[in-house]
Structures are given as C-alpha cells and as structure tokens.
Coordinates of C-alpha atoms in Angstrom, one line a residue:
X1 CA -12.3 -7.3 -17.2
X2 CA -12.8 -9.9 -14.4
X3 CA -14.0 -9.8 -10.9
X4 CA -13.4 -12.4 -8.2
X5 CA -15.0 -12.5 -4.8
X6 CA -15.0 -15.0 -2.0
X7 CA -15.4 -15.7 1.7
X8 CA -13.9 -17.9 4.3
X9 CA -14.6 -18.9 7.9
X10 CA -12.3 -20.7 10.3
X11 CA -13.3 -22.0 13.8
X12 CA -10.6 -23.3 16.1
X13 CA -11.5 -24.9 19.5
X14 CA -8.7 -25.6 21.9
X15 CA -8.9 -27.2 25.3
X16 CA -6.3 -28.1 27.9
X17 CA -6.3 -29.6 31.4
X18 CA -2.9 -29.2 33.1
X19 CA -2.1 -31.1 36.2
X20 CA 1.1 -30.9 38.2
X21 CA 1.9 -33.5 40.8
X22 CA 4.4 -32.6 43.6
X23 CA 6.0 -35.0 46.0
X24 CA 6.4 -34.1 49.7
X25 CA 4.3 -31.4 51.4
X26 CA 3.4 -29.4 48.3
X27 CA -0.2 -29.6 47.0
X28 CA -0.9 -30.8 43.5
X29 CA -2.2 -28.1 41.1
X30 CA -4.7 -28.4 38.2
X31 CA -5.7 -25.7 35.6
X32 CA -8.3 -26.0 33.0
X33 CA -8.1 -23.7 30.0
X34 CA -10.4 -23.2 27.0
X35 CA -10.1 -20.9 24.0
X36 CA -12.0 -20.5 20.8
X37 CA -10.9 -18.6 17.7
X38 CA -13.3 -17.4 15.0
X39 CA -11.9 -15.9 11.7
X40 CA -14.1 -14.6 8.9
X41 CA -12.9 -13.0 5.7
X42 CA -14.4 -11.5 2.6
X43 CA -12.3 -10.6 -0.5
X44 CA -12.9 -8.8 -3.7
X45 CA -10.4 -8.7 -6.6
X46 CA -10.5 -6.9 -10.0
X47 CA -8.3 -8.1 -12.9
X48 CA -7.8 -6.3 -16.2
X49 CA -6.0 -7.4 -19.4
X50 CA -5.4 -4.9 -22.2
X51 CA -2.9 -6.0 -24.9
X52 CA 0.5 -6.3 -23.3
X53 CA -0.7 -4.8 -20.0
X54 CA -2.4 -6.5 -17.1
X55 CA -3.4 -5.3 -13.7
X56 CA -4.9 -6.6 -10.5
X57 CA -6.3 -4.7 -7.5
X58 CA -7.8 -6.5 -4.5
X59 CA -8.8 -6.1 -0.9
X60 CA -9.6 -8.6 1.9
X61 CA -11.4 -7.8 5.1
X62 CA -10.7 -10.1 8.0
X63 CA -12.4 -10.2 11.4
X64 CA -11.3 -12.4 14.2
X65 CA -12.4 -13.1 17.7
X66 CA -10.4 -14.9 20.4
X67 CA -12.3 -15.9 23.6
X68 CA -10.6 -17.7 26.4
X69 CA -11.7 -18.8 29.8
X70 CA -10.7 -20.9 32.8
X71 CA -13.6 -23.2 33.7
X72 CA -12.0 -24.0 37.1
X73 CA -11.9 -20.3 38.1
X74 CA -8.1 -20.3 38.4
X75 CA -7.9 -17.1 36.4
X76 CA -10.1 -14.5 34.7
X77 CA -11.2 -15.1 31.1
X78 CA -10.6 -12.6 28.3
X79 CA -11.4 -11.9 24.7
X80 CA -10.1 -9.9 21.8
X81 CA -11.7 -8.7 18.5
X82 CA -9.6 -7.8 15.5
X83 CA -10.6 -6.2 12.2
X84 CA -8.1 -5.8 9.4
X85 CA -8.2 -4.6 5.8
X86 CA -5.5 -6.2 3.6
X87 CA -5.0 -4.6 0.1
X88 CA -2.9 -5.7 -2.8
X89 CA -2.2 -4.4 -6.3
X90 CA -0.1 -5.5 -9.4
X91 CA 0.7 -3.9 -12.8
X92 CA 2.5 -6.1 -15.4
X93 CA 3.8 -5.3 -18.9
X94 CA 4.9 -8.1 -21.3
X95 CA 7.7 -7.0 -23.6
X96 CA 7.5 -10.3 -25.4
X97 CA 6.4 -13.9 -24.7
X98 CA 9.6 -14.4 -22.7
X99 CA 10.2 -11.1 -21.0
X100 CA 8.0 -9.1 -18.6
X101 CA 8.2 -6.5 -15.9
X102 CA 5.8 -6.5 -12.9
X103 CA 5.3 -3.9 -10.1
X104 CA 3.4 -5.2 -7.1
X105 CA 2.3 -4.2 -3.6
X106 CA 0.8 -6.4 -1.0
X107 CA 0.0 -6.2 2.7
X108 CA -0.1 -9.1 5.1
X109 CA -1.2 -9.5 8.7
X110 CA -0.1 -11.7 11.6
X111 CA -2.6 -12.0 14.4
X112 CA -1.3 -12.3 17.9
X113 CA -1.6 -15.8 19.3
X114 CA -3.3 -16.7 22.6
X115 CA 0.0 -16.7 24.6
X116 CA 0.6 -13.1 23.5
X117 CA -2.9 -12.0 24.5
X118 CA -3.4 -13.9 27.8
X119 CA -3.3 -11.3 30.6
X120 CA -3.0 -14.0 33.3
X121 CA 0.0 -13.1 35.6
X122 CA 2.6 -15.8 36.2
X123 CA 4.8 -14.7 39.1
X124 CA 8.0 -16.3 40.4
X125 CA 10.5 -15.3 43.0
X126 CA 12.4 -13.0 40.6
X127 CA 10.1 -12.6 37.7
X128 CA 6.6 -11.7 36.5
X129 CA 5.2 -12.4 33.1
X130 CA 1.8 -11.8 31.4
X131 CA 0.4 -11.3 27.9
X132 CA -1.1 -8.1 26.5
X133 CA -4.8 -8.3 25.5
X134 CA -4.4 -4.8 23.9
X135 CA -2.2 -6.1 21.0
X136 CA -3.3 -5.6 17.4
X137 CA -2.5 -7.6 14.3
X138 CA 1.1 -7.0 13.0
X139 CA 1.1 -5.6 9.5
X140 CA 3.8 -6.0 6.7
X141 CA 3.8 -4.0 3.5
X142 CA 5.8 -5.4 0.5
X143 CA 6.6 -3.6 -2.7
X144 CA 8.6 -5.3 -5.5
X145 CA 9.7 -4.8 -9.1
X146 CA 10.2 -8.1 -10.9
X147 CA 11.9 -8.6 -14.3
X148 CA 11.2 -12.1 -15.6
X149 CA 12.9 -13.9 -18.5
X150 CA 11.5 -17.3 -19.5
X151 CA 13.7 -19.0 -22.1
X152 CA 14.1 -22.5 -23.5
X153 CA 17.3 -23.2 -21.6
X154 CA 17.3 -20.5 -18.9
X155 CA 14.6 -18.8 -16.8
X156 CA 15.4 -16.1 -14.2
X157 CA 13.9 -13.4 -12.1
X158 CA 15.5 -10.1 -10.9
X159 CA 13.5 -8.8 -8.0
X160 CA 14.4 -5.8 -5.9
X161 CA 11.9 -5.3 -3.1
X162 CA 11.1 -3.2 -0.1
X163 CA 9.4 -4.5 3.1
X164 CA 8.1 -2.3 5.9
X165 CA 6.5 -3.2 9.2
X166 CA 6.0 -0.6 11.9
X167 CA 3.9 -2.6 14.5
X168 CA 5.3 -6.1 14.8
X169 CA 4.8 -8.0 18.0
X170 CA 7.9 -8.0 20.3
X171 CA 8.8 -8.6 23.9
X172 CA 9.1 -5.9 26.5
X173 CA 11.0 -6.3 29.7
X174 CA 11.4 -3.9 32.6
X175 CA 12.2 -4.0 36.4
X176 CA 9.4 -3.4 38.9
X177 CA 10.0 -3.7 42.6
X178 CA 13.2 -5.7 42.0
X179 CA 11.5 -8.3 39.7
X180 CA 11.9 -8.7 35.9
X181 CA 8.6 -8.1 34.3
X182 CA 8.0 -9.6 30.8
X183 CA 5.1 -8.8 28.4
X184 CA 4.5 -8.0 24.7
X185 CA 3.8 -4.9 22.7
X186 CA 3.3 -3.8 19.0
X187 CA 6.8 -2.3 19.2
X188 CA 8.8 -4.0 16.4
X189 CA 9.9 -2.0 13.3
X190 CA 11.6 -3.4 10.3

C-alpha cells in the first residue's frame, strides 16, 4: 500500500498596452489590459500491489481564478472562479514479466482562456464579437484497455480506447439586427 499527496500553485500575471496610430483625421486609440490567473491544486493517490495485480486510484481538486481589468477605463473588468475534481483509476495484471493487461480511466480538464471569457464587446459594421464569462472548464473522459508485450527484440502495445467530452468550448454564431454575432459556449460534444 502506498499513498501519495501533493499540492501546486501557479500565478500568472499578464499586462498589455495596445496603441493604434491612425493617419488623417482619425484619433489614435490606446487600451490598457491587465489579467491575473491563480491556480491551486491538491491531489491524493492510492497505489496497491498484490502479487501480479496492481491498482491506482487518485483524485485532484483544482481551483482557479481569472481576474481582468482595464486600468484606463476603456471597458468593464470581469472575473471567473472555477473548481474542478479530476479523478483517475487503473487496474493492471501481469501475466508474466513480458506481458500485461491494463484497464484505465482518466479525466482531464481544459480551462477557458482569457479571450474566451472576456465579455468586452467588439463591434464592427457587419459583426459583433464578445467572450462568455459564464464558460466552465471543458472535461474529457478517457477509458482504455492496454495489452503490452515487452520482448528482447520486439515491444508493442495494443490499445483500444474510448474518449468522451460533452462540454467542450466551441464557437457560436447567430444573426442579430442584421449583424453576425460571435461568442463561445460549452457546446462541443465528442
């Protein structure tokens, strides 16, 4: 029996100052943008070995916060908090030193980036675009069965697997008052 535990913390600070210079009668534009991302995670994993059998079960809890603002007041700031549980499990049987069979399940997440979340509206003559601060982390679930042979001259794996995602981040477009509106939603399924 073996237990493993751990923690991580990531802090990302991003700053940009965007200036556009126009010639002629148009005024120059300037936009300041700041955003910080905090990610904290804890994980716990249990491992078991018993003869030819081994097993692992684990879970990771991730919390993240994205906070963005426009110091020059050109747009309204926003923030998003996400909390995700990410499980995994594996069972393995060794037929011999060179042949084994493993059944595994794992989940993974993909957090929406700042451009997906930013609700600032960008409007042109024929189009409008904005992010969606209501997005959640996209989740994938993988399940696989792996037969592995390790030989002196030949090593190979046979791995049928299944992957499911029901809330991936995808684009959404529709027409509103004659303009094409583009945004994002948790609408992708694979």
